[in-house]
Short mmCIF file of C-alpha atoms and ligand atoms in Angstrom, two decimals:
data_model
loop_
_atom_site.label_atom_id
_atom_site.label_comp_id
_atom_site.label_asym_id
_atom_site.label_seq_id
_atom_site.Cartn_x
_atom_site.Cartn_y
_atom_site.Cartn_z
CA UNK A 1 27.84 30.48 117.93
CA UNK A 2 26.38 26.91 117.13
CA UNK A 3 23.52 26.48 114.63
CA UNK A 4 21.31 23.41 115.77
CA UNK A 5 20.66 21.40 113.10
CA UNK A 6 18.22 18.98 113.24
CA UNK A 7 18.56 15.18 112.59
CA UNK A 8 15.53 15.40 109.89
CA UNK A 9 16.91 18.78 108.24
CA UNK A 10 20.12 16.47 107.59
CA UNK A 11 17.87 13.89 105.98
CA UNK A 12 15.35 16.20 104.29
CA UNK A 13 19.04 18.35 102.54
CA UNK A 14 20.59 15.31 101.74
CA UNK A 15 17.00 13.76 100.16
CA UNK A 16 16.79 17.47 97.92
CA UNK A 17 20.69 16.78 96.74
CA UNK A 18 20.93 13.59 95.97
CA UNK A 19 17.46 11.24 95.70
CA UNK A 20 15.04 10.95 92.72
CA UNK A 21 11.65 10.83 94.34
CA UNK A 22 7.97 9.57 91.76
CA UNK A 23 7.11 11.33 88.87
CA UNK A 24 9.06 14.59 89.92
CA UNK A 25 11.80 16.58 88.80
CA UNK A 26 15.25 17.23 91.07
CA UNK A 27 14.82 21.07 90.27
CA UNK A 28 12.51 23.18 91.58
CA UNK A 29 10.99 20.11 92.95
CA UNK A 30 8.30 20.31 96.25
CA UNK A 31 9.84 20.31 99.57
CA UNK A 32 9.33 16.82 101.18
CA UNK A 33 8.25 15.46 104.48
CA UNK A 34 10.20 13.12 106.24
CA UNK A 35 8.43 9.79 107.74
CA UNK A 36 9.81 9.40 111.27
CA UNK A 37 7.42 6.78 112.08
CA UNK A 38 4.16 4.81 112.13
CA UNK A 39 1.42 3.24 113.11
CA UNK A 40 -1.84 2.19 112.71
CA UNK A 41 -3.48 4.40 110.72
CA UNK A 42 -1.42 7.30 111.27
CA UNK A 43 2.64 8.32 110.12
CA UNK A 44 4.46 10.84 111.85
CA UNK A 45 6.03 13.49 109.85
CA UNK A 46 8.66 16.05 110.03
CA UNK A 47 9.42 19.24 107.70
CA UNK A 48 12.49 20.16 109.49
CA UNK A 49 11.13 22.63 111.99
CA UNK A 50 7.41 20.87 112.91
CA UNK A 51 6.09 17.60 113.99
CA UNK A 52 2.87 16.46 112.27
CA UNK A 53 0.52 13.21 113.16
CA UNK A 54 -1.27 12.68 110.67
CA UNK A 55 -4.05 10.00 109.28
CA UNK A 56 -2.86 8.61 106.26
CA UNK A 57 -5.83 9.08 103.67
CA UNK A 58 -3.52 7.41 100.46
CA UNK A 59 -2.96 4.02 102.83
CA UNK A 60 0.37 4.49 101.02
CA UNK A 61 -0.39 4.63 97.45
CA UNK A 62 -3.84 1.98 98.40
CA UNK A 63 -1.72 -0.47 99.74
CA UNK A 64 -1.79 0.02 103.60
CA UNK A 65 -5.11 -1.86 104.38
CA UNK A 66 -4.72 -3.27 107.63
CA UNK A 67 -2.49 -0.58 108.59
CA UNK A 68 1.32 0.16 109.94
CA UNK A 69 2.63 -2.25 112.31
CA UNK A 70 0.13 -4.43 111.77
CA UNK A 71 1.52 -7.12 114.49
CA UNK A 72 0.20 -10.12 112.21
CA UNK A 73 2.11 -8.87 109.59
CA UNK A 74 4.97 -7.99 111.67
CA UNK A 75 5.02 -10.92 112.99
CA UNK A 76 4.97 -13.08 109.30
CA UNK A 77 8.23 -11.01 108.52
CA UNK A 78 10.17 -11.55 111.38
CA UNK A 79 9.56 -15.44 111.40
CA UNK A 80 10.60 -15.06 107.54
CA UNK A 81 13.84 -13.43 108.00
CA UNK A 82 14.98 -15.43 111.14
CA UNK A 83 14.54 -18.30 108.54
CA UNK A 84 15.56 -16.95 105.21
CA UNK A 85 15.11 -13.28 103.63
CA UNK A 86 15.45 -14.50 100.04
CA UNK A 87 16.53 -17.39 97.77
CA UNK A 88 16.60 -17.49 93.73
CA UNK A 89 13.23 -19.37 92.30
CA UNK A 90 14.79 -21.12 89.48
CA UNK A 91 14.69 -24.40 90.42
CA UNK A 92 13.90 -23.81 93.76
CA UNK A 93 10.71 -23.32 96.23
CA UNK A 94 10.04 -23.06 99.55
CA UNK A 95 7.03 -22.55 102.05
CA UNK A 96 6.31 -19.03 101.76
CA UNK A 97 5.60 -18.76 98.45
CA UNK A 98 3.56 -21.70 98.59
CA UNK A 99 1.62 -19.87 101.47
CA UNK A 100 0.99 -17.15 99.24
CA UNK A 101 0.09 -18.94 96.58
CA UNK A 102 -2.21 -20.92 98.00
CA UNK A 103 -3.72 -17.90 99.39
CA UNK A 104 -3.81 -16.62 96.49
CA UNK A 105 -5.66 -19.96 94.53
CA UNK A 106 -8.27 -19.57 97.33
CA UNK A 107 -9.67 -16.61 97.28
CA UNK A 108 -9.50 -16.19 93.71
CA UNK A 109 -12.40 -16.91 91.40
CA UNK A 110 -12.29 -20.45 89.55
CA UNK A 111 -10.69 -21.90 87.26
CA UNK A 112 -7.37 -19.48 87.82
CA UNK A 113 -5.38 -21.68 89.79
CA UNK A 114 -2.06 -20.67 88.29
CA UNK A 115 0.17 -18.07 89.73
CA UNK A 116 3.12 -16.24 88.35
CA UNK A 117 4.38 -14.22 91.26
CA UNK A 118 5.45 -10.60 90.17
CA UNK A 119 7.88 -7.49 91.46
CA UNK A 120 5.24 -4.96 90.95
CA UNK A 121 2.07 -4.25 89.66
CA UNK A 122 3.80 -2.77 86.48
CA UNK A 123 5.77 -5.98 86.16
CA UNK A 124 2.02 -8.13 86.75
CA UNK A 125 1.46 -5.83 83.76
CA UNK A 126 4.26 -6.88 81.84
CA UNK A 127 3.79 -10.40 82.44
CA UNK A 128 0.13 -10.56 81.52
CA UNK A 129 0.85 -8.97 78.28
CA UNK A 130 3.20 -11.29 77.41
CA UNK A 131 1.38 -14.54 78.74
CA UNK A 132 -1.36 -13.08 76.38
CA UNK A 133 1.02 -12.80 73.06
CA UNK A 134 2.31 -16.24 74.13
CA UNK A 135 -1.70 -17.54 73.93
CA UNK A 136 -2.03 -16.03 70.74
CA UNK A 137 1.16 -17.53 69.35
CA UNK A 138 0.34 -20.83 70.87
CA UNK A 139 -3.24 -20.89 69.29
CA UNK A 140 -1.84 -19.99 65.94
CA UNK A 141 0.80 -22.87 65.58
CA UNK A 142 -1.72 -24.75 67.05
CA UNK A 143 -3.71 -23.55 63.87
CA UNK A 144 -0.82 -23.42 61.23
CA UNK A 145 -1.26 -19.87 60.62
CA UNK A 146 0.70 -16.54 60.72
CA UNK A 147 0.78 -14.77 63.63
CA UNK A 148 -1.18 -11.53 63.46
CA UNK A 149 -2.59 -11.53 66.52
CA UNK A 150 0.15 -9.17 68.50
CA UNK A 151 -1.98 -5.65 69.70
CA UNK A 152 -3.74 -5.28 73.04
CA UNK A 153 -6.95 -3.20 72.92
CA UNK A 154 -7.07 -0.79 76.11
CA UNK A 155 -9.65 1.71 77.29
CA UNK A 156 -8.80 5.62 77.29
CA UNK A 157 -8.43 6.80 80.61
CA UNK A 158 -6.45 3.32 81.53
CA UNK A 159 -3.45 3.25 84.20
CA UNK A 160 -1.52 0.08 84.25
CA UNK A 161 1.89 1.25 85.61
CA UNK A 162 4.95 2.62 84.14
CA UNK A 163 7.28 0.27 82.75
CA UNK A 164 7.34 0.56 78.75
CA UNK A 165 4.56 -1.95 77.83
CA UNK A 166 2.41 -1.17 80.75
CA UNK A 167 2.34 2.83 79.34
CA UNK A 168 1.78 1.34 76.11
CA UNK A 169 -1.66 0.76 77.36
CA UNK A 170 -2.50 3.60 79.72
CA UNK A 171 -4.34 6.32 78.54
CA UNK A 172 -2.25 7.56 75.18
CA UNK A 173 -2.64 11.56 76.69
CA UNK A 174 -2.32 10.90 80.24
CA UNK A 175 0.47 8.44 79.69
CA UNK A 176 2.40 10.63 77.49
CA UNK A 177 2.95 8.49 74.81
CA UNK A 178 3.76 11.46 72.35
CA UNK A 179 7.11 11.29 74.55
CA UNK A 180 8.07 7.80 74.15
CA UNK A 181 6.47 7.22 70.98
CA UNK A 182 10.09 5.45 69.00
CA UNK A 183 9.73 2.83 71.92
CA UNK A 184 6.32 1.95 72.81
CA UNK A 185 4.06 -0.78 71.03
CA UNK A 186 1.01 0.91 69.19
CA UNK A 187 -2.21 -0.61 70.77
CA UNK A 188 -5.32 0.42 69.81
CA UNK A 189 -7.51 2.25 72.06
CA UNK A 190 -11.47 1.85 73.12
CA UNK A 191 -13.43 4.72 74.42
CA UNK A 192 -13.65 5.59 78.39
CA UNK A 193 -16.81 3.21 79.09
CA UNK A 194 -19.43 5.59 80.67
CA UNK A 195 -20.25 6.06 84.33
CA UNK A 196 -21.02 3.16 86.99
CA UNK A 197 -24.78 3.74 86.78
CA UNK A 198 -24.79 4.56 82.98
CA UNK A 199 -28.42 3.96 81.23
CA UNK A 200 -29.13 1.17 78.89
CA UNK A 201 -28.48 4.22 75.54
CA UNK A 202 -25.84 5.37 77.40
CA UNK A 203 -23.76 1.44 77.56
CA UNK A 204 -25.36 0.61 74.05
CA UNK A 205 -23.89 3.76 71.86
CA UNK A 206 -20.49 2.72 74.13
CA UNK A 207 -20.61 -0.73 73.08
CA UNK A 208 -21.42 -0.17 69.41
CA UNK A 209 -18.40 2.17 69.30
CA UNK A 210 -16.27 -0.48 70.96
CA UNK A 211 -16.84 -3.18 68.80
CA UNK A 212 -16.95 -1.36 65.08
CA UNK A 213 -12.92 -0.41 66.60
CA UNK A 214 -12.58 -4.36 67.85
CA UNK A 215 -14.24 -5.77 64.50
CA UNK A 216 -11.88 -3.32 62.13
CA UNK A 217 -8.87 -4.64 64.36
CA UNK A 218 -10.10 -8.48 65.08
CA UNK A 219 -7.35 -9.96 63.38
CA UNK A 220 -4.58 -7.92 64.87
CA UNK A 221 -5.64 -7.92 68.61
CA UNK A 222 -4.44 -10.72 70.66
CA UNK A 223 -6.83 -9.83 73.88
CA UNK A 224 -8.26 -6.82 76.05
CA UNK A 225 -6.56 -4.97 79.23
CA UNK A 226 -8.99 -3.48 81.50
CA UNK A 227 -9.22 -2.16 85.22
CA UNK A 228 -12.22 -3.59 86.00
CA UNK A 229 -15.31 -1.52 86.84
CA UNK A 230 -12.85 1.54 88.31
CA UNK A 231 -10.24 3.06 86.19
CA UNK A 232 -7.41 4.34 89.52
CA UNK A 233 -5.25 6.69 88.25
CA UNK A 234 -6.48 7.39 85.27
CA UNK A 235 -9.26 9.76 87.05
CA UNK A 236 -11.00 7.25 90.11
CA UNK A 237 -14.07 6.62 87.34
CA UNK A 238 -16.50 3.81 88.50
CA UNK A 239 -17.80 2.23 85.04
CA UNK A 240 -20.77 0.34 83.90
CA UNK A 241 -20.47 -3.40 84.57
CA UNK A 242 -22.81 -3.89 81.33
CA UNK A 243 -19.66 -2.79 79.39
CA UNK A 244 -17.08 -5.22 81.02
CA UNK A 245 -20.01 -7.75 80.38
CA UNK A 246 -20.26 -6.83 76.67
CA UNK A 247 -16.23 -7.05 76.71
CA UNK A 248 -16.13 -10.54 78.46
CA UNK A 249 -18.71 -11.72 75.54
CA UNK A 250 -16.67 -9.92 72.56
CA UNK A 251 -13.46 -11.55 73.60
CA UNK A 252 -15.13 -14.88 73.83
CA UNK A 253 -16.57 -13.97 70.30
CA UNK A 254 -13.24 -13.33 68.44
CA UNK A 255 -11.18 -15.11 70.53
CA UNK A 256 -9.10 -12.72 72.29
CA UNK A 257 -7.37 -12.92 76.40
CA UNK A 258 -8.95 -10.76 78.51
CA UNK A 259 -6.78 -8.92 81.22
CA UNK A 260 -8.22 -8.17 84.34
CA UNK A 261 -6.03 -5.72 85.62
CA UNK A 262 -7.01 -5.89 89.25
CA UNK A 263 -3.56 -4.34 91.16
CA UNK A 264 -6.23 -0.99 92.24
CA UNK A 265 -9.28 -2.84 93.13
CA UNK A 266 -8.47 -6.38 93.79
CA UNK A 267 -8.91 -7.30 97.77
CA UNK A 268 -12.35 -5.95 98.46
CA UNK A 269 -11.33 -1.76 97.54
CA UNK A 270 -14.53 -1.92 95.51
CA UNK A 271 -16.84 -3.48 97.83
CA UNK A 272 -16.25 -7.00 95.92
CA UNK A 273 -13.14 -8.84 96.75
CA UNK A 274 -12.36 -8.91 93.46
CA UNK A 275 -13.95 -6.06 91.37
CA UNK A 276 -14.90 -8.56 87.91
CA UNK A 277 -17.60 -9.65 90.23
CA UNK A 278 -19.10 -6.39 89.53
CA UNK A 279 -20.34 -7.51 86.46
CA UNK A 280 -20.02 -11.45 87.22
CA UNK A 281 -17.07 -12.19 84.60
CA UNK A 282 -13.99 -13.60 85.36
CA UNK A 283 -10.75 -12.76 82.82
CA UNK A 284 -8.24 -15.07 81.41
CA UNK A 285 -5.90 -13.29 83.31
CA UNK A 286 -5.74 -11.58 86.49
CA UNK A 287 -3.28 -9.40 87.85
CA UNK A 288 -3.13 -8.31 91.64
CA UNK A 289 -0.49 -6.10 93.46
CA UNK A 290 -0.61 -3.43 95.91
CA UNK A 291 -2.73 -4.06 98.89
CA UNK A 292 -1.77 -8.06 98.20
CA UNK A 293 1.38 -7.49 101.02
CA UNK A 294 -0.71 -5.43 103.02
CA UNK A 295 1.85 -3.06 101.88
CA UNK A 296 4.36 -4.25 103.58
CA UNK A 297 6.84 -5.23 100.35
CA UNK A 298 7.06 -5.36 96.67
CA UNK A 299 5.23 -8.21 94.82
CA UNK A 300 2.18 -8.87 92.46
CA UNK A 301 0.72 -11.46 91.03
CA UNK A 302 -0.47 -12.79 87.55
CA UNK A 303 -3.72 -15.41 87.61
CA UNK A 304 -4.73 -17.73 85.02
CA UNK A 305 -6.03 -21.07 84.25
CA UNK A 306 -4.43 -24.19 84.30
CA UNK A 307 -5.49 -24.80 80.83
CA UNK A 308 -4.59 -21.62 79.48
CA UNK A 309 -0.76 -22.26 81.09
CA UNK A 310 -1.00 -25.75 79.65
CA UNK A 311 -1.97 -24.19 76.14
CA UNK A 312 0.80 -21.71 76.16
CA UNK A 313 3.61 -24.69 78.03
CA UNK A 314 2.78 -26.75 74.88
CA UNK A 315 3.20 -24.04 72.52
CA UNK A 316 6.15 -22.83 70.67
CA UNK A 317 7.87 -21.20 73.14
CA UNK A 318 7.44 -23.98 75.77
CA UNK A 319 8.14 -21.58 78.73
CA UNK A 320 6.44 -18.08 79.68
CA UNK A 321 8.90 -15.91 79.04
CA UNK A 322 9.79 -14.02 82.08
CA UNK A 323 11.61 -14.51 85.28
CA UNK A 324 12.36 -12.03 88.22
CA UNK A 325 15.56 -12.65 90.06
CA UNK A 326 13.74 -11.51 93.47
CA UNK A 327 10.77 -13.70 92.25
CA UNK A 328 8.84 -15.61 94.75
CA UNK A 329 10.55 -13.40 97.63
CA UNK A 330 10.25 -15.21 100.93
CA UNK A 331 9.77 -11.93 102.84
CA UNK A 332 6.98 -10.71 100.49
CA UNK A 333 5.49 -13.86 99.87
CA UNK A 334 5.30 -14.77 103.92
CA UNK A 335 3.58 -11.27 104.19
CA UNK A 336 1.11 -12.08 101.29
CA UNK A 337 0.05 -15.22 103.00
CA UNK A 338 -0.55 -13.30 105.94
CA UNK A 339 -2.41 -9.87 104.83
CA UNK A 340 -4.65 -12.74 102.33
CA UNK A 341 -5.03 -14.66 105.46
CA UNK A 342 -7.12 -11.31 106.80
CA UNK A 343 -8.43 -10.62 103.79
CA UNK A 344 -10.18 -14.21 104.12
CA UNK A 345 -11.53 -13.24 107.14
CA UNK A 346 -13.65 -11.19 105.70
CA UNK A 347 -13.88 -7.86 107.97
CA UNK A 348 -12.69 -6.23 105.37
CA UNK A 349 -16.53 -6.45 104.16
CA UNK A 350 -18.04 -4.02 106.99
CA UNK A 351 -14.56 -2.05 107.22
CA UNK A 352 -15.67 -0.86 103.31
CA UNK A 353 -19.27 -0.58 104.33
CA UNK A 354 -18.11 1.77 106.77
CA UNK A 355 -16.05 4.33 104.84
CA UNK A 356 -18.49 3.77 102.29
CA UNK A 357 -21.17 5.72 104.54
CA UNK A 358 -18.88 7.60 106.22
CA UNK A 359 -17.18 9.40 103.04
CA UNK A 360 -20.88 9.65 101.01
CA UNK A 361 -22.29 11.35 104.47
CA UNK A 362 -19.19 13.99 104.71
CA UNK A 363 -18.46 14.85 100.94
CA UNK A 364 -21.60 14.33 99.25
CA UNK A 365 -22.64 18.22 100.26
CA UNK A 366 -19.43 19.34 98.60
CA UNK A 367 -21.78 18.82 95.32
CA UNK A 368 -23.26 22.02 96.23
CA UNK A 369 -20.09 24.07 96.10
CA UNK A 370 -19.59 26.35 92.66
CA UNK A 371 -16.28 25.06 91.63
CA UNK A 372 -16.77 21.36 92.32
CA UNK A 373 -17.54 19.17 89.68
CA UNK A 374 -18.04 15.86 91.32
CA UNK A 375 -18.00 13.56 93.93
CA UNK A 376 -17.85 9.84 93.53
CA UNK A 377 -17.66 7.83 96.70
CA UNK A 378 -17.73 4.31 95.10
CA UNK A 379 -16.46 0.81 97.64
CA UNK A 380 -13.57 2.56 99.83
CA UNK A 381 -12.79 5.30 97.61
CA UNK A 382 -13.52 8.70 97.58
CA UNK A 383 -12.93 11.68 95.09
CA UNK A 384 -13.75 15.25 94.70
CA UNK A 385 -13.36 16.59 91.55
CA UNK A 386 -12.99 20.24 90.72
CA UNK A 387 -12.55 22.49 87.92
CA UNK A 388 -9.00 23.46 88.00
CA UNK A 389 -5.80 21.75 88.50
CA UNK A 390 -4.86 21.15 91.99
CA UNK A 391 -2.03 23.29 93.59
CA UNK A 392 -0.22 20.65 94.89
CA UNK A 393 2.01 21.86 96.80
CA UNK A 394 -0.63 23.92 98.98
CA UNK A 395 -3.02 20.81 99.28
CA UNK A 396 -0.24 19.02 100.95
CA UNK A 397 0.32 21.99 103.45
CA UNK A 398 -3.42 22.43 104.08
CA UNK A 399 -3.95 18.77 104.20
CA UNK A 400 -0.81 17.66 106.93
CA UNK A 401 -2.12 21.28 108.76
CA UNK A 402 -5.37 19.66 109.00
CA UNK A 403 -3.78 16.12 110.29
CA UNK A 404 -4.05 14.03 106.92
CA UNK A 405 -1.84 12.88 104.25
CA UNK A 406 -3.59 13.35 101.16
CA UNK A 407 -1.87 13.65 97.62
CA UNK A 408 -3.95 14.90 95.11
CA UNK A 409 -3.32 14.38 91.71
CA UNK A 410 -4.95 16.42 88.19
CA UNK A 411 -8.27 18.05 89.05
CA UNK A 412 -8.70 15.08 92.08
CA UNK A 413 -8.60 15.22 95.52
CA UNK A 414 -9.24 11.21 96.35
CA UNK A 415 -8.97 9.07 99.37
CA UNK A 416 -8.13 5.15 99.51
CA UNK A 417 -8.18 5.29 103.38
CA UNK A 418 -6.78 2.36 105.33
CA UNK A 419 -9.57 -0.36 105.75
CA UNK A 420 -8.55 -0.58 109.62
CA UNK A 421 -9.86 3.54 110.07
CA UNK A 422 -12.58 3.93 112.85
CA UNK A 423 -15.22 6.64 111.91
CA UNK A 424 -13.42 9.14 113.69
CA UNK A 425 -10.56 8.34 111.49
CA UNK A 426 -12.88 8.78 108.71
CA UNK A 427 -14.60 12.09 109.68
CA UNK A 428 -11.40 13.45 109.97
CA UNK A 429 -10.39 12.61 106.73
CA UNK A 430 -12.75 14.47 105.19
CA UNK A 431 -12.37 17.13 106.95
CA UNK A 432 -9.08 17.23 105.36
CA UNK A 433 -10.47 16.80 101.82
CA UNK A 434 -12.93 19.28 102.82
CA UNK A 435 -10.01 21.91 104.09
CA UNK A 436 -8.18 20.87 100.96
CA UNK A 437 -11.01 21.28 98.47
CA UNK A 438 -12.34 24.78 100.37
CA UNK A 439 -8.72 26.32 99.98
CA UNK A 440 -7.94 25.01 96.16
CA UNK A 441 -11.30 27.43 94.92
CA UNK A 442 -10.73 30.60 96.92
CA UNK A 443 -7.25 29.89 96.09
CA UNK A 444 -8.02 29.95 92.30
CA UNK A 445 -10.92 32.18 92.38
CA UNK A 446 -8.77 34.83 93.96
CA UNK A 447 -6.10 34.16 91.19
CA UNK A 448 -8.57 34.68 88.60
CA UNK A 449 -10.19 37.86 89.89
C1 LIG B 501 -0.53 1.06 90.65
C2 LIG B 501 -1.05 0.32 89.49
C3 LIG B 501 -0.20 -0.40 88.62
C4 LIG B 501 1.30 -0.35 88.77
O1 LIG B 501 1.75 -0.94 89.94
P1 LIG B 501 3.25 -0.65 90.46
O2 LIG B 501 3.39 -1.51 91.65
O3 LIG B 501 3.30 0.83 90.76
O4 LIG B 501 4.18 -1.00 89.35
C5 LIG B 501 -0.77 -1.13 87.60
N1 LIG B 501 -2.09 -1.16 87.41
C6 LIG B 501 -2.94 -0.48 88.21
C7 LIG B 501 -4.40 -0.56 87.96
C8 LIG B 501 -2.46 0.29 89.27
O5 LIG B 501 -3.30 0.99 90.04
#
């Protein structure tokens, strides 16, 4: 007799043999889904035997914001790679990263109107860092010091990617830092700032802590990394803008670069196009990533002022040290200039509106369920938190048998929907967190009893 095998339980084997997949292990590991196609708002999915449609509630890891096969988008690839896919940047330019560039200078606030274009929002990270050491070493020749100035002050509960000096300054538990201790700078760490709508005791006591660490440090720290106003994967927290405020005025004080680490919440997420204008500040440096292809490819970006690149050009070093050999990527950079040419639009502003409403009206009751412990709908992003870890591997079942993609992470079930989802898409989607949240506390109260 003849087993059938299907096409995806070829792929899906193969994957579990032979394919690392994000922070998991190749034992023991989660079965995966296979991605047969997509569209819109929605991917198709296979687990061997099923089909699933479902609405993507992660838009990819927050990326996906005007959705798969976005025919703009399409469209900027295509003309891209009948021209050229990709050419080195030394020495060389060409239109599309001009495009995105320029798109870039446009929308963002003034006076950054200098752009290092990135491989990631980890390697934005990296490059921000450095361009900040660079300012510091600059200054100091400038000065005829010592340099001193070499730490980066970050905020506990911070995510700002993976690479070895963007861990250094994520959150020190979170990030794991015990693990990697031998090979990751020491930074010093600020406390979590407290919650979006904090009182005026709650942001002082915060900012007196902050700056008795900043004033014991001032002569080591060369500047400040921040997600502005919502720490992402550090635990979706909305913070006071009085604190980035204070910050903005305590690096002007001592001198230090801020970093604006806007890959998470840069292209409206937050209900600002940039999130800084929370709190009307804007950084030294900027970094943007995700969402800036519309998904589509790899690439960030790193913002700063003319002056501050002139300071750091006419320093010691002469040149920022860093260079990508897929920097500037025509592809990427032709689909930057086109997902920033709908971002400009500016729909984006009643697509955030809506899930806004949408996810406060569906989740918001979810408060009244013994086991929750929160729910923060804040711009386009909504999370329920509970108290117990989720079962992952259940919430994915429960969430694709209730027609969304949702991946949970900690004691979070979040969504960063699409900015292209109609209501429906939205009530649906919460439906799905709802299903998801429902199942995770009979699940656990049932363990524990
Ligand atoms: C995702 C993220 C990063 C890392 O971006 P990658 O493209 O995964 O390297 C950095 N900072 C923030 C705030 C992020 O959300």
């Amino acid at each position: 007799a003849f087993l059938a095998v299907s096409l995806e339980q070829h792929l899906l084997e193969y994957d579990r043999r032979h394919v690392w997949h994000p922070y998991a292990p190749t034992v023991g590991a989660d079965p995966m889904l296979a991605v047969t196609a997509a569209d819109g708002v929605r991917l198709q999915l296979h687990d061997g035997e099923h089909r699933y449609e479902v609405i993507d509630g992660m838009a990819s890891w927050w990326c996906q914001i005007h959705g798969y096969r976005n025919p703009v988008l399409d469209e900027a690839v295509s003309r891209q790679s009948s021209q050229f896919s990709h050419v080195m940047f030394g020495g060389l330019t060409h239109q599309a990263a001009v495009d995105a560039v320029k798109a870039l200078v446009d929308l963002a606030p003034e006076p950054l109107d200098r752009v290092f274009l990135a491989d990631s929002g980890s390697v934005g990270v990296e490059v921000s860092l450095k361009l900040a050491r660079q300012v510091q070493i600059a200054r100091t020749a400038a000065r005829g010091g010592t340099l001193t100035r070499t730490r980066i002050a970050a905020l506990r509960g911070a995510y700002h990617g993976d690479t070895l000096g963007a861990m250094s300054v994520c959150d020190p538990v979170g990030g794991m830092h015990a693990m990697f201790s031998d090979s990751i700078p020491r930074q010093l760490f600020l406390p979590r700032p407290p919650s979006f709508d904090a009182d005026v005791d709650a942001v002082e006591t915060w900012c007196d802590q902050t700056d008795d660490i900043v004033d014991a440090h001032r002569d080591e720290l060369a500047g400040i990394i921040v997600e502005p106003i919502l720490q992402g994967a550090g635990g979706m927290w909305p913070w006071s803008p009085a604190c980035l405020k204070h910050l903005r005025q305590r690096a002007d004080d001592l001198d230090l670069v801020l970093i604006a680490d806007e890959v998470a919440t840069g292209f409206g997420r937050t209900g600002k196009l940039f999130a800084c204008e929370w709190a009307d500040i804007v950084p030294d440096i900027m970094v943007v990533g995700k969402s800036m292809t519309g998904g589509y490819m790899t690439q960030s970006a790193v913002l700063c002022s003319d002056e501050l690149a002139t300071e750091v050009s006419r320093g010691p070093g002469g040149s920022l040290m860093h260079g990508p050999t897929f920097m500037g990527n025509p592809l990427a950079s032709a689909v930057t200039a086109a997902s920033l040419g709908i971002v400009a639009q500016g729909g984006w502003q009643d697509d955030v509106a809506r899930i806004n409403e949408v996810m406060s009206r569906e989740l918001t009751p979810l408060r009244d369920l013994d086991g929750v412990t929160d729910v923060r709908v804040f711009g386009a992003i909504a999370a329920v938190q509970v108290d117990s870890p989720i079962a992952m591997r259940r919430a994915t079942r429960t969430a694709v048998e209730n027609q969304v993609w949702l991946r949970p992470f900690r004691d979070l079930v979040y969504a960063m929907p699409p900015y292209i989802c109609t209501e429906d898409d939205l009530v649906g989607m919460a439906a799905g967190m709802r299903a998801v949240v429902t199942d995770q506390l009979t699940h656990t109260s049932l363990e524990e009893s």
